[in-house]
Short mmCIF file of C-alpha atoms and ligand atoms in Angstrom, two decimals:
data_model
loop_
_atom_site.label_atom_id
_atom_site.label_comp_id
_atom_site.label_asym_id
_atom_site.label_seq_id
_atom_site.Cartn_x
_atom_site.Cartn_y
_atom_site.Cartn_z
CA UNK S 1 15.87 -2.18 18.40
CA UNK S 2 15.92 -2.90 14.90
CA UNK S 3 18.63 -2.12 12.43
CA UNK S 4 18.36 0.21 9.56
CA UNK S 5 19.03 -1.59 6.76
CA UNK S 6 18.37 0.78 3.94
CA UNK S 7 17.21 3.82 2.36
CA UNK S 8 15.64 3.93 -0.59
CA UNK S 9 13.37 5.92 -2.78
CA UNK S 10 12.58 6.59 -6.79
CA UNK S 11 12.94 10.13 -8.50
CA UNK S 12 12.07 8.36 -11.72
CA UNK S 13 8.36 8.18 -12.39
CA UNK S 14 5.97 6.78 -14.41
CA UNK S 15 2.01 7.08 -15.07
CA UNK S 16 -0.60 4.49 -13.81
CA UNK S 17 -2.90 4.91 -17.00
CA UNK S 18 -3.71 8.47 -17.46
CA UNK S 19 -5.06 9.37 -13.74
CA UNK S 20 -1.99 7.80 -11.40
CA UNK S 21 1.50 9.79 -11.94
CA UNK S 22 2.90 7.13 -9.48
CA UNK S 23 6.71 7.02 -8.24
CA UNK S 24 7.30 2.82 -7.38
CA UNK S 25 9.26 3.28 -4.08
CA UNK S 26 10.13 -0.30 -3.73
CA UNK S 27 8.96 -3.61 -6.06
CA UNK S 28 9.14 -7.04 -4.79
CA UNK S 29 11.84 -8.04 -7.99
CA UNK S 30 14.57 -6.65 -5.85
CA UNK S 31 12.76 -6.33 -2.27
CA UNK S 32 10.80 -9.13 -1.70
CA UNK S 33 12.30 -10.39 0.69
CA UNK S 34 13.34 -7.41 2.69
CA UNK S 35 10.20 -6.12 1.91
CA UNK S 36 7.37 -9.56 2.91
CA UNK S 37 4.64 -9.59 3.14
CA UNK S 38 4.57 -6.21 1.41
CA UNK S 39 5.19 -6.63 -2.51
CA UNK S 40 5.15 -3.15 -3.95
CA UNK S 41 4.16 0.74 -3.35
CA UNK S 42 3.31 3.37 -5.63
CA UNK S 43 3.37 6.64 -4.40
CA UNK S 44 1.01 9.03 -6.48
CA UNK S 45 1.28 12.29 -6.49
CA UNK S 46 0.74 14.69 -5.25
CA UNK S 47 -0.45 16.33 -8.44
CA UNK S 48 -2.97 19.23 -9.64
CA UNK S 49 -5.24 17.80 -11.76
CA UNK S 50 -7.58 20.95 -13.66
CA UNK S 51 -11.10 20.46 -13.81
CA UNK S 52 -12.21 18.18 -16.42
CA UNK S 53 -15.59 16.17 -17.76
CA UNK S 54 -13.04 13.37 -18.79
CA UNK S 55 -12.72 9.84 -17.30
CA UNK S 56 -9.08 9.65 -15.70
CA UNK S 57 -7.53 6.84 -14.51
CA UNK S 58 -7.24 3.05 -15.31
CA UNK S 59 -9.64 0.60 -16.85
CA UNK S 60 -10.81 -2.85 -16.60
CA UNK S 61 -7.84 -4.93 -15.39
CA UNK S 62 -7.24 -8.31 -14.00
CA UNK S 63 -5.44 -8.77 -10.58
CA UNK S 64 -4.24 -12.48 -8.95
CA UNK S 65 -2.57 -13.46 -5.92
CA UNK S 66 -2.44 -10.39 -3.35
CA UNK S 67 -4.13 -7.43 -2.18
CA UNK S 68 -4.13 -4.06 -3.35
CA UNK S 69 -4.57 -1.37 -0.71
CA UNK S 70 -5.26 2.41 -1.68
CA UNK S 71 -4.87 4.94 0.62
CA UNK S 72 -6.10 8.44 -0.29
CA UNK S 73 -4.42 11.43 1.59
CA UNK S 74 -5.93 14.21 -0.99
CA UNK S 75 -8.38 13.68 -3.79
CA UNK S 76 -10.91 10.60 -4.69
CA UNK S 77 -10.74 7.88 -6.06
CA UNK S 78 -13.67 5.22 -7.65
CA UNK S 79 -13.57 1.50 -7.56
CA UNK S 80 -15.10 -0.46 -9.64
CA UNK S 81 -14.97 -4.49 -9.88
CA UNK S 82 -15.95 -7.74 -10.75
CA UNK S 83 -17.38 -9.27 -7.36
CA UNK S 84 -19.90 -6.66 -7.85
CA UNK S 85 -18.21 -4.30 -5.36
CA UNK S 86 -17.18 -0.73 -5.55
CA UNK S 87 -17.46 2.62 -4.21
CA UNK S 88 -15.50 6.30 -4.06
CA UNK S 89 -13.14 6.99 -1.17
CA UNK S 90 -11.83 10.23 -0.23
CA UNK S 91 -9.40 11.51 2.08
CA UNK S 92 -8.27 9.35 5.46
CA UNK S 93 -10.28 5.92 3.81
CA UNK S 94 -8.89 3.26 2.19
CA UNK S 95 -9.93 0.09 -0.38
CA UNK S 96 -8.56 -3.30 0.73
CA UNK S 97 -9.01 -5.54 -1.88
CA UNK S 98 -8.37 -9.33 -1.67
CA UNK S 99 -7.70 -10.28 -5.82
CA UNK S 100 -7.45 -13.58 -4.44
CA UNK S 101 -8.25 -16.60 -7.02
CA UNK S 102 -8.64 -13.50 -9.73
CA UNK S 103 -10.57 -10.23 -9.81
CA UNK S 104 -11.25 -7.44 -12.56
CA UNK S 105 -11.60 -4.06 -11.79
CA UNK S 106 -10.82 -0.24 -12.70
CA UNK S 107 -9.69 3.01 -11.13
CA UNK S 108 -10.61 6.12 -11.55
CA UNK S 109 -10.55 9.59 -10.45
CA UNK S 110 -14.39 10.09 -8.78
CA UNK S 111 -16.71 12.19 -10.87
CA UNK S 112 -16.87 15.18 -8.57
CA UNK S 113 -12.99 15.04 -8.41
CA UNK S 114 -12.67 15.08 -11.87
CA UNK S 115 -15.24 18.04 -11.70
CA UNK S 116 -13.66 20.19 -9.57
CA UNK S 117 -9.89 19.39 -10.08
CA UNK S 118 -7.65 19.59 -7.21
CA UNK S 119 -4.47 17.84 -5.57
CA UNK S 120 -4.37 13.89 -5.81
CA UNK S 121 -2.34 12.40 -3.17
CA UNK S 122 -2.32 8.62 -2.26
CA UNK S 123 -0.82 5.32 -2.14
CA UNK S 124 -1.09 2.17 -3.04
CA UNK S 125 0.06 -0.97 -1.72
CA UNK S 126 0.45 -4.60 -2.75
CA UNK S 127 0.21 -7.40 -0.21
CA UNK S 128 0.92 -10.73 -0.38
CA UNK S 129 -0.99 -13.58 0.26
CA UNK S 130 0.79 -16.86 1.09
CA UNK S 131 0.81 -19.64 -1.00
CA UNK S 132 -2.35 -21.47 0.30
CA UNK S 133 -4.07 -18.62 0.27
CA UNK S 134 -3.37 -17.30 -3.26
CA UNK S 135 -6.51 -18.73 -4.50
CA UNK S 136 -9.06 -17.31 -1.89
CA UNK S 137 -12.31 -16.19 -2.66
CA UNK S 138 -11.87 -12.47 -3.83
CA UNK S 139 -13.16 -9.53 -1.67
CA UNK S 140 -13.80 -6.48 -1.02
CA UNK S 141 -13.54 -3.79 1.91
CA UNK S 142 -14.15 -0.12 2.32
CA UNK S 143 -12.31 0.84 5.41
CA UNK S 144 -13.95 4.34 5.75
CA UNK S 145 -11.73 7.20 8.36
CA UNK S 146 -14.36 7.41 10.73
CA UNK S 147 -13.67 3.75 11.18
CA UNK S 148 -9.84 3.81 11.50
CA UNK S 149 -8.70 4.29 15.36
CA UNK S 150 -6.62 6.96 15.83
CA UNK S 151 -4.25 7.49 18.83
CA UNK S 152 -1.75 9.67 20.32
CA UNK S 153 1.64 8.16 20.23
CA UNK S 154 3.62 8.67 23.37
CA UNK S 155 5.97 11.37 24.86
CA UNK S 156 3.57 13.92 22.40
CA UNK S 157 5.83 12.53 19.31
CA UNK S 158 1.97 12.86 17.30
CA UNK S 159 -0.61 10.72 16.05
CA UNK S 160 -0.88 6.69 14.46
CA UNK S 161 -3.99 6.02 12.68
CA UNK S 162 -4.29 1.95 12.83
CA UNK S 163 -5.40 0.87 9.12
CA UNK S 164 -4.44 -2.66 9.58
CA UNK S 165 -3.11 -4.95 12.71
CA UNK S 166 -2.45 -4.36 16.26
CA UNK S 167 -0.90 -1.39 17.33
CA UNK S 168 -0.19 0.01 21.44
CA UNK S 169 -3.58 -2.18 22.33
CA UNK S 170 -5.37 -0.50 19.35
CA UNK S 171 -6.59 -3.18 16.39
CA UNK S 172 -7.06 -1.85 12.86
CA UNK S 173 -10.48 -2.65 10.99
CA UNK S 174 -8.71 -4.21 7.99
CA UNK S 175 -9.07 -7.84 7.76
CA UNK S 176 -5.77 -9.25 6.90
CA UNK S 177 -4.55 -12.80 6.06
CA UNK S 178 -1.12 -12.58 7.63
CA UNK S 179 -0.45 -10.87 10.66
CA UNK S 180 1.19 -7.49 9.64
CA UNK S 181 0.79 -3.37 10.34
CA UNK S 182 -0.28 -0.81 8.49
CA UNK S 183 -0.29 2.70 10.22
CA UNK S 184 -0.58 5.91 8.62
CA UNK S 185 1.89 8.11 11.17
CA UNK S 186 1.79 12.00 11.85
CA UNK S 187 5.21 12.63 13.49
CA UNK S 188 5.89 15.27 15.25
CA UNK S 189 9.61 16.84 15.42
CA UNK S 190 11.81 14.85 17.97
CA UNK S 191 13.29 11.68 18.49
CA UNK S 192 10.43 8.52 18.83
CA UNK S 193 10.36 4.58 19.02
CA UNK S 194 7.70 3.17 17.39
CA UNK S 195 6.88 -0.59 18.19
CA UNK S 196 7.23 -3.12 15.80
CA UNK S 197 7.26 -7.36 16.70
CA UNK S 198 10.67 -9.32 17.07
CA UNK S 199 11.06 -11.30 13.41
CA UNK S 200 8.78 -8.95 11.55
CA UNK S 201 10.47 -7.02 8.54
CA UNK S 202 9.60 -2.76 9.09
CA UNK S 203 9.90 0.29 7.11
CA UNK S 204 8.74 3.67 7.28
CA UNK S 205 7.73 5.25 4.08
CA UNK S 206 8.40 9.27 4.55
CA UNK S 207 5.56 10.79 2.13
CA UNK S 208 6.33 14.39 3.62
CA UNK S 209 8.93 15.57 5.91
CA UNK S 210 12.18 14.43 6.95
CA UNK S 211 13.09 11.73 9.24
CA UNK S 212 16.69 9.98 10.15
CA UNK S 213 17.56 6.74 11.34
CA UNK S 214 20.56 5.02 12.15
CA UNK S 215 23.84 7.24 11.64
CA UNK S 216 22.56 10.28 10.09
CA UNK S 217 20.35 8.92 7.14
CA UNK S 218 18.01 11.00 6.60
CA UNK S 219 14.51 10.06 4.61
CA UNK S 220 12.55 13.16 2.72
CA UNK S 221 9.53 13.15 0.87
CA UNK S 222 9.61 10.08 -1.28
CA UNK S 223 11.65 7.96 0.50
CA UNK S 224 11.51 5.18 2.94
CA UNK S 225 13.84 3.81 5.66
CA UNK S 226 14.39 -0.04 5.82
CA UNK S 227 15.04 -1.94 9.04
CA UNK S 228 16.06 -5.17 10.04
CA UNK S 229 13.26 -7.89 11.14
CA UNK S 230 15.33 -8.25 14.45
CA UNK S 231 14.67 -6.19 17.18
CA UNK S 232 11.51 -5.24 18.92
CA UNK S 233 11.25 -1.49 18.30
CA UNK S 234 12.44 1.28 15.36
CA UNK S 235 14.00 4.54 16.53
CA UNK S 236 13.71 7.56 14.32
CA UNK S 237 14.85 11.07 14.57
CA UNK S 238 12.26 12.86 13.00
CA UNK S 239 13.92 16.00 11.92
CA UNK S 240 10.38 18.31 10.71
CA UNK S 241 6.81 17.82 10.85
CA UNK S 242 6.06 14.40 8.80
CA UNK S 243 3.79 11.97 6.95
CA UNK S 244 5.28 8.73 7.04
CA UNK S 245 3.56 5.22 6.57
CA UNK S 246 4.84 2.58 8.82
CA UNK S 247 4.62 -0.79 7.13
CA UNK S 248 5.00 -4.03 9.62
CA UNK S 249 4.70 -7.48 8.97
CA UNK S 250 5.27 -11.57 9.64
CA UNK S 251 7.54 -12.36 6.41
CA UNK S 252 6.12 -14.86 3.87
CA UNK S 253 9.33 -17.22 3.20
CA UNK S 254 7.95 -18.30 -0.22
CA UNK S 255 8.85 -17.82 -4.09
CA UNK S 256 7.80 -14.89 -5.54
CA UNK S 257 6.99 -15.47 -9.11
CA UNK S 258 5.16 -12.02 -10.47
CA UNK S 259 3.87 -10.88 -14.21
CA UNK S 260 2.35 -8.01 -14.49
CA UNK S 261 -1.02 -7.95 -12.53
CA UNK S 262 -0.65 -11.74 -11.18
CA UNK S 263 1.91 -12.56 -8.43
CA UNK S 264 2.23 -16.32 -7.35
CA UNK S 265 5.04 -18.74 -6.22
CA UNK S 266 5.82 -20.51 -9.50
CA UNK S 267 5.75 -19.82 -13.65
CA UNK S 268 3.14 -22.40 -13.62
CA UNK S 269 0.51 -20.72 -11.74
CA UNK S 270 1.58 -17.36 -13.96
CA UNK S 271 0.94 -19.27 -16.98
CA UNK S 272 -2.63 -20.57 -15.61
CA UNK S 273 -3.62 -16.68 -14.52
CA UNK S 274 -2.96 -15.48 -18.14
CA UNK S 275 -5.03 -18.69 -19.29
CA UNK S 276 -7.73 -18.12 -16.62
CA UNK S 277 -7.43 -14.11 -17.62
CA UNK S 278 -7.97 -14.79 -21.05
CA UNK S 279 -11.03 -17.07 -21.08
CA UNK S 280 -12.54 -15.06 -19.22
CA UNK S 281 -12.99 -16.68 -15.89
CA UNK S 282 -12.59 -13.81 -14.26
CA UNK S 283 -15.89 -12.63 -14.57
CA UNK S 284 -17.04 -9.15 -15.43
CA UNK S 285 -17.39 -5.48 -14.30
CA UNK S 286 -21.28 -4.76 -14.27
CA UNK S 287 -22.01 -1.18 -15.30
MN1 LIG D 1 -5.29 -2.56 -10.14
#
């Protein structure tokens, strides 16, 4: 069984350009290595946006080093970016984007969401990528619901929807570059144990509900339960009905060195991205 470790979450938040009110739940400056291969996760929302004809959201950026994953619970979201890629993704799917040797590209709420207004709801994740893979050829995938296998966990204790990695015989359609899970977890009220792999760092983000670990502490909405990478197996108590993302993986025992959008092992390779960024070798966003 793994330890818990900690409990953490963020009641301050801050806006992702003018479409993302995003609380940062953890951020690889003080968790990275608690927290490998996983480097950061904004929660956003939820939030009622009203109906507008304006463009919400972020614009032309530069990313360099990891992935970004964006999972959408409520709302849609459009993707935009410089390998040519893109697409909208609504509720259950999910973008898993490889930034790779460097990538541009913008978010945005989708047209008809912006339209119609309604609740946004959704995360996003940033994974590492080791060091000889920091410089892959960027890519792109659309991992659509319909694709995503979901199961019934065991003893009734409610559902596991595999996004990434191998889960109870199940595999996940993401590609990933490091073996690691990510499951997006309906729990029902009652105590479970959810399998994670011997030497693999785990934490359960609690979006909605309530669920305790350890001696009494007790995650809400928001907050996320840390465990140690020792230990075979978590054991929660999950006190209501809840939403929780269980985040698995193989830790990369490297040097984080992050600015802004790039993250790599050393100042050097920061300094190169912003060079790179700025002379424009990261292509362009066809429109
Ligand atoms: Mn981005």
């Amino acid at each position: 069984m793994k330890k818990l470790i900690g409990l953490q979450g963020n009641d301050r938040g801050h806006w992702v350009g003018d479409g993302f009110p995003v609380r940062t739940l953890f951020f690889y400056q003080d968790m990275g290595k608690q927290m490998s291969p996983f480097l950061m996760l904004d929660y956003a929302g939820p939030a009622e946006f009203p109906p507008t004809t304006e463009r919400k959201g972020v614009g032309s950026h530069p990313h360099r080093g990891f992935e970004t994953v964006t999972i959408v619970y409520e709302g849609e979201v459009a993707h935009k970016d410089s390998t040519g890629q893109g697409g909208v993704i609504g509720p259950g799917d999910v973008q898993w984007m490889t930034a790779g040797s460097g990538i541009l590209h913008e978010e945005f709420h989708s047209e008809g969401f912006a339209k119609n207004g309604g609740t946004l709801d959704m995360v996003q994740l940033w994974v590492n990528l080791s060091a000889k893979l920091k410089m892959t050829k960027p890519a792109y995938q659309a991992v659509l619901d319909k694709q995503i296998p979901a199961i019934e966990l065991k003893n009734d204790a409610g559902q596991a929807r595999i996004i990434a990695g191998e889960f109870d015989g199940h595999t996940g359609p993401a590609n990933t570059f490091t073996p690691l899970n990510v499951i997006d977890l309906k729990l029902k009220k009652g105590s479970t144990s959810i399998p994670v792999s011997e030497g693999w760092n785990a934490s359960l983000v609690v979006l909605k509900g309530a669920v305790e670990a350890g001696e009494g502490v007790v995650a809400k909405d928001a907050q996320m339960l840390i465990f140690s990478n020792q230990g075979q197996d978590i054991q929660v108590n999950v006190l209501e009905d809840s939403i929780a993302l269980l985040l698995g993986g193989e830790p990369i025992n490297e040097p984080i060195v992050g600015y802004g959008p790039f993250v790599m092992n050393t100042k050097e390779e920061i300094a190169q991205a912003m060079q790179d960024f700025s002379s424009g070798s990261f292509g362009k966003i066809a429109h």
